[in-house]
mmCIF file of C-alpha atoms and ligand atoms in Angstrom:
data_model
loop_
_atom_site.group_PDB
_atom_site.id
_atom_site.type_symbol
_atom_site.label_atom_id
_atom_site.label_comp_id
_atom_site.label_asym_id
_atom_site.label_seq_id
_atom_site.Cartn_x
_atom_site.Cartn_y
_atom_site.Cartn_z
ATOM 1 C CA MET A 1 38.003 55.657 60.683
ATOM 2 C CA SER A 2 35.548 57.202 57.700
ATOM 3 C CA VAL A 3 31.937 58.232 58.529
ATOM 4 C CA LEU A 4 29.099 58.787 56.245
ATOM 5 C CA VAL A 5 26.166 60.737 56.841
ATOM 6 C CA VAL A 6 22.710 60.987 55.117
ATOM 7 C CA GLY A 7 20.689 63.690 56.154
ATOM 8 C CA SER A 8 19.410 67.226 55.422
ATOM 9 C CA VAL A 9 20.964 69.931 53.835
ATOM 10 C CA ALA A 10 19.272 72.885 54.543
ATOM 11 C CA LEU A 11 18.448 76.707 54.988
ATOM 12 C CA ASP A 12 16.950 77.572 58.344
ATOM 13 C CA SER A 13 14.535 80.190 59.246
ATOM 14 C CA VAL A 14 14.832 80.752 63.113
ATOM 15 C CA GLU A 15 13.635 83.308 65.822
ATOM 16 C CA THR A 16 15.407 83.054 69.384
ATOM 17 C CA PRO A 17 14.759 85.681 71.994
ATOM 18 C CA HIS A 18 18.774 86.711 70.862
ATOM 19 C CA GLY A 19 17.472 87.565 67.399
ATOM 20 C CA LYS A 20 16.463 86.019 63.784
ATOM 21 C CA VAL A 21 18.222 84.494 61.033
ATOM 22 C CA ASP A 22 16.472 83.799 57.502
ATOM 23 C CA ASP A 23 17.634 81.180 55.227
ATOM 24 C CA ALA A 24 20.644 80.534 57.155
ATOM 25 C CA LEU A 25 22.808 77.265 56.691
ATOM 26 C CA GLY A 26 21.119 74.131 58.559
ATOM 27 C CA GLY A 27 20.313 70.602 58.120
ATOM 28 C CA SER A 28 21.069 67.588 59.842
ATOM 29 C CA ALA A 29 23.841 65.953 57.822
ATOM 30 C CA THR A 30 25.446 69.800 57.943
ATOM 31 C CA PHE A 31 25.639 70.200 61.764
ATOM 32 C CA PHE A 32 26.573 66.874 61.905
ATOM 33 C CA SER A 33 29.434 66.945 59.763
ATOM 34 C CA ALA A 34 30.452 70.358 61.154
ATOM 35 C CA ALA A 35 31.359 68.613 64.431
ATOM 36 C CA ALA A 36 32.390 64.838 63.280
ATOM 37 C CA SER A 37 35.116 66.243 60.881
ATOM 38 C CA HIS A 38 37.084 67.275 64.029
ATOM 39 C CA PHE A 39 37.829 63.605 64.498
ATOM 40 C CA THR A 40 37.827 61.772 61.197
ATOM 41 C CA ASP A 41 36.527 62.494 57.145
ATOM 42 C CA VAL A 42 33.255 62.678 56.517
ATOM 43 C CA SER A 43 31.200 61.864 53.393
ATOM 44 C CA VAL A 44 27.661 63.294 53.160
ATOM 45 C CA VAL A 45 24.559 61.930 51.012
ATOM 46 C CA ALA A 46 21.742 64.689 50.413
ATOM 47 C CA VAL A 47 20.213 66.777 48.133
ATOM 48 C CA VAL A 48 20.064 70.394 47.583
ATOM 49 C CA GLY A 49 18.119 72.898 45.198
ATOM 50 C CA ASP A 50 19.409 75.222 42.693
ATOM 51 C CA ASP A 51 18.858 78.003 45.023
ATOM 52 C CA PHE A 52 21.763 76.496 47.365
ATOM 53 C CA PRO A 53 24.577 78.578 48.094
ATOM 54 C CA PHE A 54 27.546 76.613 47.878
ATOM 55 C CA GLN A 55 30.165 78.883 49.343
ATOM 56 C CA GLU A 56 28.549 78.282 52.585
ATOM 57 C CA ILE A 57 29.936 74.889 53.105
ATOM 58 C CA GLU A 58 33.313 75.540 51.610
ATOM 59 C CA PHE A 59 34.514 75.793 55.186
ATOM 60 C CA LEU A 60 33.533 72.095 55.222
ATOM 61 C CA LYS A 61 35.440 71.119 51.996
ATOM 62 C CA LYS A 62 38.408 72.398 54.058
ATOM 63 C CA ARG A 63 37.893 70.371 57.122
ATOM 64 C CA SER A 64 38.115 66.865 54.802
ATOM 65 C CA VAL A 65 34.185 66.527 54.363
ATOM 66 C CA ASN A 66 33.797 64.818 51.051
ATOM 67 C CA PHE A 67 30.451 66.062 49.041
ATOM 68 C CA ASP A 68 30.378 63.852 46.108
ATOM 69 C CA GLY A 69 27.546 62.326 47.645
ATOM 70 C CA LEU A 70 25.678 65.739 47.558
ATOM 71 C CA VAL A 71 23.116 66.103 44.801
ATOM 72 C CA GLN A 72 21.842 68.987 43.106
ATOM 73 C CA LYS A 73 18.732 69.120 41.553
ATOM 74 C CA PRO A 74 15.961 71.567 39.981
ATOM 75 C CA GLY A 75 13.746 73.308 42.532
ATOM 76 C CA LYS A 76 13.940 74.534 46.012
ATOM 77 C CA THR A 77 16.423 73.498 49.081
ATOM 78 C CA PHE A 78 14.797 71.829 52.151
ATOM 79 C CA ARG A 79 13.750 74.587 54.479
ATOM 80 C CA TRP A 80 13.181 74.682 57.961
ATOM 81 C CA GLY A 81 11.719 77.133 60.426
ATOM 82 C CA GLY A 82 11.457 77.003 64.252
ATOM 83 C CA LYS A 83 10.860 79.658 67.237
ATOM 84 C CA TYR A 84 12.088 79.538 70.355
ATOM 85 C CA LEU A 85 10.310 80.386 73.580
ATOM 86 C CA SER A 86 12.031 82.669 76.357
ATOM 87 C CA ASP A 87 13.608 79.500 78.269
ATOM 88 C CA MET A 88 14.717 78.233 74.870
ATOM 89 C CA ASN A 89 14.117 74.530 75.841
ATOM 90 C CA GLN A 90 10.594 74.617 73.928
ATOM 91 C CA ARG A 91 10.457 75.123 70.440
ATOM 92 C CA GLU A 92 7.829 75.661 67.940
ATOM 93 C CA THR A 93 8.277 74.457 64.388
ATOM 94 C CA LEU A 94 6.568 77.137 62.097
ATOM 95 C CA PHE A 95 7.307 74.909 58.879
ATOM 96 C CA THR A 96 9.026 71.751 57.367
ATOM 97 C CA HIS A 97 9.310 72.326 53.352
ATOM 98 C CA LEU A 98 10.951 68.890 51.867
ATOM 99 C CA ASN A 99 11.258 70.544 48.424
ATOM 100 C CA VAL A 100 14.035 68.505 46.407
ATOM 101 C CA PHE A 101 14.091 66.008 49.535
ATOM 102 C CA GLU A 102 10.156 64.932 48.624
ATOM 103 C CA GLU A 103 11.953 62.843 45.202
ATOM 104 C CA PHE A 104 15.126 62.346 46.241
ATOM 105 C CA ASP A 105 16.522 58.831 45.224
ATOM 106 C CA PRO A 106 19.847 58.205 46.509
ATOM 107 C CA GLU A 107 22.490 56.492 44.520
ATOM 108 C CA LEU A 108 25.804 56.107 46.519
ATOM 109 C CA PRO A 109 29.116 56.927 44.899
ATOM 110 C CA GLU A 110 30.799 53.689 44.540
ATOM 111 C CA LYS A 111 33.621 54.584 47.267
ATOM 112 C CA TYR A 112 30.736 55.405 49.631
ATOM 113 C CA LYS A 113 29.729 51.935 50.031
ATOM 114 C CA SER A 114 32.540 50.228 51.824
ATOM 115 C CA ILE A 115 32.599 53.249 54.705
ATOM 116 C CA PRO A 116 32.443 51.408 58.042
ATOM 117 C CA TYR A 117 30.342 53.978 60.464
ATOM 118 C CA ILE A 118 27.270 54.987 59.358
ATOM 119 C CA PHE A 119 25.043 57.848 60.881
ATOM 120 C CA LEU A 120 21.386 58.101 59.583
ATOM 121 C CA ALA A 121 20.508 61.760 60.611
ATOM 122 C CA ASN A 122 17.360 63.212 60.974
ATOM 123 C CA ILE A 123 15.480 62.685 57.697
ATOM 124 C CA HIS A 124 12.995 60.326 55.947
ATOM 125 C CA PRO A 125 13.223 56.774 57.575
ATOM 126 C CA GLN A 126 12.781 55.221 53.784
ATOM 127 C CA LEU A 127 15.673 57.821 52.478
ATOM 128 C CA GLN A 128 17.740 56.386 55.631
ATOM 129 C CA LEU A 129 17.026 52.565 54.645
ATOM 130 C CA LYS A 130 17.789 53.177 51.168
ATOM 131 C CA VAL A 131 21.404 54.456 51.974
ATOM 132 C CA LEU A 132 21.856 51.626 54.553
ATOM 133 C CA ASN A 133 21.003 49.055 51.860
ATOM 134 C CA GLN A 134 23.781 50.185 49.449
ATOM 135 C CA ILE A 135 26.423 50.091 52.216
ATOM 136 C CA GLN A 136 28.676 46.740 52.179
ATOM 137 C CA ASN A 137 29.061 45.337 56.099
ATOM 138 C CA PRO A 138 28.583 48.501 57.934
ATOM 139 C CA LYS A 139 30.622 48.592 61.395
ATOM 140 C CA LEU A 140 28.393 50.878 63.379
ATOM 141 C CA VAL A 141 25.049 52.108 62.181
ATOM 142 C CA VAL A 142 23.621 55.182 64.376
ATOM 143 C CA LEU A 143 20.301 56.627 63.846
ATOM 144 C CA ASP A 144 18.588 60.103 65.024
ATOM 145 C CA THR A 145 15.057 60.544 64.188
ATOM 146 C CA MET A 146 12.688 63.170 65.285
ATOM 147 C CA ASN A 147 8.624 63.629 66.195
ATOM 148 C CA PHE A 148 8.073 64.705 62.464
ATOM 149 C CA TRP A 149 8.943 61.080 61.226
ATOM 150 C CA ILE A 150 7.912 59.118 64.728
ATOM 151 C CA GLU A 151 4.084 60.872 64.086
ATOM 152 C CA GLY A 152 4.378 60.611 60.272
ATOM 153 C CA THR A 153 5.895 57.736 58.972
ATOM 154 C CA PRO A 154 6.120 55.272 61.993
ATOM 155 C CA ASP A 155 6.234 52.067 59.904
ATOM 156 C CA ALA A 156 8.994 53.323 57.876
ATOM 157 C CA LEU A 157 10.923 53.884 61.159
ATOM 158 C CA ILE A 158 10.237 50.761 62.959
ATOM 159 C CA GLU A 159 11.970 48.740 59.833
ATOM 160 C CA VAL A 160 14.903 50.947 59.923
ATOM 161 C CA LEU A 161 15.149 50.771 63.794
ATOM 162 C CA LYS A 162 15.749 47.104 63.138
ATOM 163 C CA LYS A 163 19.003 47.604 61.225
ATOM 164 C CA VAL A 164 20.165 50.135 63.941
ATOM 165 C CA ASN A 165 23.074 49.502 66.474
ATOM 166 C CA ILE A 166 22.464 52.909 68.421
ATOM 167 C CA LEU A 167 19.488 55.213 68.529
ATOM 168 C CA ILE A 168 20.308 58.991 69.445
ATOM 169 C CA ILE A 169 16.961 60.595 70.396
ATOM 170 C CA ASN A 170 15.449 63.266 72.997
ATOM 171 C CA ASP A 171 13.387 62.367 75.917
ATOM 172 C CA SER A 172 10.210 63.776 74.487
ATOM 173 C CA GLU A 173 10.793 61.418 71.480
ATOM 174 C CA VAL A 174 11.466 58.538 73.723
ATOM 175 C CA ARG A 175 7.697 59.041 75.182
ATOM 176 C CA LEU A 176 6.301 59.362 71.748
ATOM 177 C CA LEU A 177 8.197 56.360 70.010
ATOM 178 C CA SER A 178 7.556 53.940 72.967
ATOM 179 C CA GLY A 179 4.298 55.221 74.280
ATOM 180 C CA GLU A 180 5.391 55.046 77.981
ATOM 181 C CA ASN A 181 5.679 58.164 80.257
ATOM 182 C CA ASN A 182 8.651 57.144 82.006
ATOM 183 C CA ILE A 183 11.899 57.443 79.904
ATOM 184 C CA PHE A 184 13.380 54.084 81.405
ATOM 185 C CA SER A 185 10.712 51.618 80.576
ATOM 186 C CA GLY A 186 10.412 53.925 77.042
ATOM 187 C CA ALA A 187 14.140 53.305 76.614
ATOM 188 C CA LYS A 188 13.656 49.405 77.522
ATOM 189 C CA LYS A 189 10.694 49.117 75.071
ATOM 190 C CA ILE A 190 12.593 50.816 72.244
ATOM 191 C CA LEU A 191 15.794 48.815 72.891
ATOM 192 C CA GLU A 192 13.330 45.777 71.704
ATOM 193 C CA MET A 193 12.902 47.428 68.521
ATOM 194 C CA GLY A 194 16.343 46.745 67.209
ATOM 195 C CA PRO A 195 18.997 49.273 68.770
ATOM 196 C CA ASN A 196 21.178 47.650 71.572
ATOM 197 C CA ILE A 197 22.181 51.153 72.989
ATOM 198 C CA LEU A 198 20.301 54.386 73.460
ATOM 199 C CA VAL A 199 21.260 58.124 73.795
ATOM 200 C CA VAL A 200 18.849 60.239 75.351
ATOM 201 C CA LYS A 201 19.281 63.945 74.839
ATOM 202 C CA LYS A 202 17.691 66.227 77.593
ATOM 203 C CA GLY A 203 18.680 69.560 76.340
ATOM 204 C CA GLU A 204 20.390 71.807 79.341
ATOM 205 C CA HIS A 205 20.157 68.745 81.434
ATOM 206 C CA GLY A 206 22.640 66.611 79.295
ATOM 207 C CA ALA A 207 22.825 63.215 78.125
ATOM 208 C CA LEU A 208 22.077 59.707 79.473
ATOM 209 C CA LEU A 209 23.474 56.686 77.507
ATOM 210 C CA ILE A 210 21.669 53.214 78.111
ATOM 211 C CA SER A 211 22.621 49.529 77.183
ATOM 212 C CA ASN A 212 22.445 46.511 78.812
ATOM 213 C CA GLY A 213 20.720 47.811 82.128
ATOM 214 C CA SER A 214 23.471 49.998 82.841
ATOM 215 C CA TYR A 215 23.652 53.782 82.748
ATOM 216 C CA PHE A 216 25.834 56.601 82.271
ATOM 217 C CA TRP A 217 24.711 60.496 82.712
ATOM 218 C CA ALA A 218 26.736 63.430 81.164
ATOM 219 C CA PRO A 219 25.855 67.053 82.453
ATOM 220 C CA ALA A 220 25.494 69.539 79.952
ATOM 221 C CA PHE A 221 27.939 72.649 79.832
ATOM 222 C CA PRO A 222 27.022 75.220 82.205
ATOM 223 C CA LEU A 223 26.599 77.830 79.623
ATOM 224 C CA GLU A 224 25.315 81.276 80.673
ATOM 225 C CA LYS A 225 24.880 82.564 76.949
ATOM 226 C CA LEU A 226 23.502 80.711 74.541
ATOM 227 C CA GLN A 227 21.985 82.273 71.097
ATOM 228 C CA ASP A 228 20.248 79.521 69.407
ATOM 229 C CA PRO A 229 20.158 75.815 70.081
ATOM 230 C CA THR A 230 18.971 74.780 66.604
ATOM 231 C CA GLY A 231 21.351 71.792 65.415
ATOM 232 C CA ALA A 232 22.767 71.099 68.994
ATOM 233 C CA GLY A 233 21.268 67.375 68.492
ATOM 234 C CA ASP A 234 22.955 66.905 65.211
ATOM 235 C CA THR A 235 26.147 68.520 66.762
ATOM 236 C CA PHE A 236 26.035 66.539 69.820
ATOM 237 C CA ALA A 237 25.956 63.005 67.549
ATOM 238 C CA GLY A 238 29.231 64.374 65.180
ATOM 239 C CA GLY A 239 30.681 64.789 68.058
ATOM 240 C CA PHE A 240 29.608 61.263 69.467
ATOM 241 C CA VAL A 241 30.226 59.099 66.166
ATOM 242 C CA GLY A 242 33.223 61.328 65.052
ATOM 243 C CA TYR A 243 34.789 60.116 68.050
ATOM 244 C CA LEU A 244 33.564 56.302 68.176
ATOM 245 C CA ALA A 245 34.805 56.255 64.468
ATOM 246 C CA LYS A 246 38.380 57.926 65.424
ATOM 247 C CA SER A 247 38.771 55.332 68.202
ATOM 248 C CA GLY A 248 37.713 52.850 65.791
ATOM 249 C CA TYR A 249 36.108 50.539 68.878
ATOM 250 C CA VAL A 250 32.914 50.291 70.283
ATOM 251 C CA CYS A 251 33.471 49.770 74.043
ATOM 252 C CA ASP A 252 31.765 51.270 77.313
ATOM 253 C CA LYS A 253 34.795 53.494 78.067
ATOM 254 C CA ASN A 254 34.656 55.121 74.377
ATOM 255 C CA LEU A 255 31.223 55.095 74.300
ATOM 256 C CA ARG A 256 31.144 57.528 77.638
ATOM 257 C CA ARG A 257 34.086 59.651 76.233
ATOM 258 C CA ALA A 258 31.987 59.870 72.876
ATOM 259 C CA VAL A 259 29.246 61.162 75.230
ATOM 260 C CA ILE A 260 31.262 63.743 76.636
ATOM 261 C CA TYR A 261 32.613 64.823 73.064
ATOM 262 C CA GLY A 262 29.148 64.764 71.687
ATOM 263 C CA SER A 263 28.175 67.119 74.808
ATOM 264 C CA THR A 264 31.237 69.554 74.169
ATOM 265 C CA LEU A 265 30.566 70.077 70.237
ATOM 266 C CA ALA A 266 26.717 70.885 71.020
ATOM 267 C CA SER A 267 27.548 73.513 73.766
ATOM 268 C CA PHE A 268 29.834 75.330 71.010
ATOM 269 C CA CYS A 269 26.774 75.224 68.494
ATOM 270 C CA VAL A 270 24.651 77.173 70.650
ATOM 271 C CA GLU A 271 26.514 79.673 71.306
ATOM 272 C CA LYS A 272 25.963 81.678 68.054
ATOM 273 C CA PHE A 273 23.406 81.381 65.514
ATOM 274 C CA SER A 274 23.284 78.602 62.428
ATOM 275 C CA LEU A 275 26.684 77.073 62.002
ATOM 276 C CA ASP A 276 28.595 80.541 63.100
ATOM 277 C CA ARG A 277 30.264 79.097 66.224
ATOM 278 C CA LEU A 278 30.882 75.572 64.714
ATOM 279 C CA LYS A 279 32.898 77.439 61.887
ATOM 280 C CA GLU A 280 35.553 78.540 64.272
ATOM 281 C CA ILE A 281 36.508 76.211 66.819
ATOM 282 C CA ASN A 282 39.381 74.654 66.350
ATOM 283 C CA LYS A 283 40.452 70.842 68.064
ATOM 284 C CA ASN A 284 42.436 72.565 70.961
ATOM 285 C CA GLU A 285 39.104 74.319 72.252
ATOM 286 C CA ILE A 286 37.209 71.412 71.766
ATOM 287 C CA ASP A 287 39.623 69.348 73.994
ATOM 288 C CA GLU A 288 39.929 72.016 76.668
ATOM 289 C CA ARG A 289 36.055 72.317 77.179
ATOM 290 C CA TYR A 290 36.339 68.292 77.244
ATOM 291 C CA GLN A 291 39.111 68.444 80.088
ATOM 292 C CA GLN A 292 36.448 71.096 81.814
ATOM 293 C CA PHE A 293 33.630 68.575 81.517
ATOM 294 C CA ILE A 294 35.749 65.925 83.240
ATOM 295 C CA ASN A 295 36.779 67.894 85.800
ATOM 296 C CA MET A 296 33.141 69.035 86.250
ATOM 297 C CA THR A 297 32.264 65.260 87.087
ATOM 298 C CA LYS A 298 35.083 63.819 88.862
ATOM 299 C CA VAL A 299 34.864 62.922 92.439
ATOM 300 C CA GLU A 300 37.842 62.066 94.278
HETATM 301 P P1 AMP B 401 18.108 69.874 65.605
HETATM 302 O O1 AMP B 401 18.003 71.150 66.641
HETATM 303 O O2 AMP B 401 19.307 69.001 66.276
HETATM 304 O O3 AMP B 401 16.696 69.361 66.000
HETATM 305 O O4 AMP B 401 18.318 70.272 64.346
HETATM 306 C C1 AMP B 401 17.806 70.798 63.728
HETATM 307 C C2 AMP B 401 18.207 70.957 62.144
HETATM 308 O O5 AMP B 401 17.436 69.844 61.500
HETATM 309 C C3 AMP B 401 17.729 72.237 61.431
HETATM 310 O O6 AMP B 401 18.970 72.492 60.840
HETATM 311 C C4 AMP B 401 16.646 71.768 60.035
HETATM 312 O O7 AMP B 401 17.094 72.194 58.974
HETATM 313 C C5 AMP B 401 16.929 70.195 60.373
HETATM 314 N N1 AMP B 401 15.627 69.409 60.259
HETATM 315 C C6 AMP B 401 14.417 69.953 61.144
HETATM 316 N N2 AMP B 401 13.423 69.368 60.730
HETATM 317 C C7 AMP B 401 13.692 68.015 59.821
HETATM 318 C C8 AMP B 401 12.984 67.148 59.400
HETATM 319 N N3 AMP B 401 11.922 66.788 59.602
HETATM 320 N N4 AMP B 401 14.051 66.384 58.389
HETATM 321 C C9 AMP B 401 15.398 66.838 58.247
HETATM 322 N N5 AMP B 401 15.922 67.563 58.875
HETATM 323 C C10 AMP B 401 15.154 68.372 59.660
#
């Protein structure tokens, strides 16, 4: 089944201990699509400015990502800048320039309105809501957000959370959103806000799936060399939602597999800057690493 994503299509300037890029392709919707398109077709809702280098997203078009909902407006494309410290678990946001996103009022192409799987990627919660309100009978709504919106637009975020089935969030955001220091009591509080399933990303320590009082832990792939963690969260979400959409059925078994596919895709993302590694990989490599993941956690 198809997936619709609303999120940022961005130009990122990133510095890590392994190098630096300026105005490289980024954005939550872009990383998400690069991962999800290995499982199903993806339709993007976003806005870019008149400075956007469209040739950069050609590889996604070839992978059945539909950009009819990507609007170009006069002005500058969304830009984000970040710097990672030596252990790369810590990131400092240097700037967030919303630019053309500031005035964006998404009007969905007619054929997008019946797409069953919806991913509200990290972007202004009001935009997430505007998109969601145009969808007829979504089958599954998954949301991602970040500290920028939890702190900056909490009321709008609480509003959209009421309409969501699954929330993907990292551990520090669980603490920020719930006001609890303990991840598990924080998760419980968030599950009362709307979603019935929570996926907590814990960087190099993997991801945790929480639903109905049950837990599933997935490790992160043991990588010795990583260059740039930017987009790992969105890429995780792409593998996770992409797999669920492909399977067409949300049950505990598929949710667990989806977490492992999400972790698999995220492990490729961080191997190079921007989307460089995600551009190269194919389904065989993904399935091979997925199997390595399974072997890593199997107990006889
Ligand atoms: P991640 O590393 O998964 O948190 O995602 C990083 C990506 O999210 C970058 O490519 C940024 O362009 C994008 N991003 C960063 N901040 C925001 C924001 N406030 N709203 C939307 N997208 C953002």
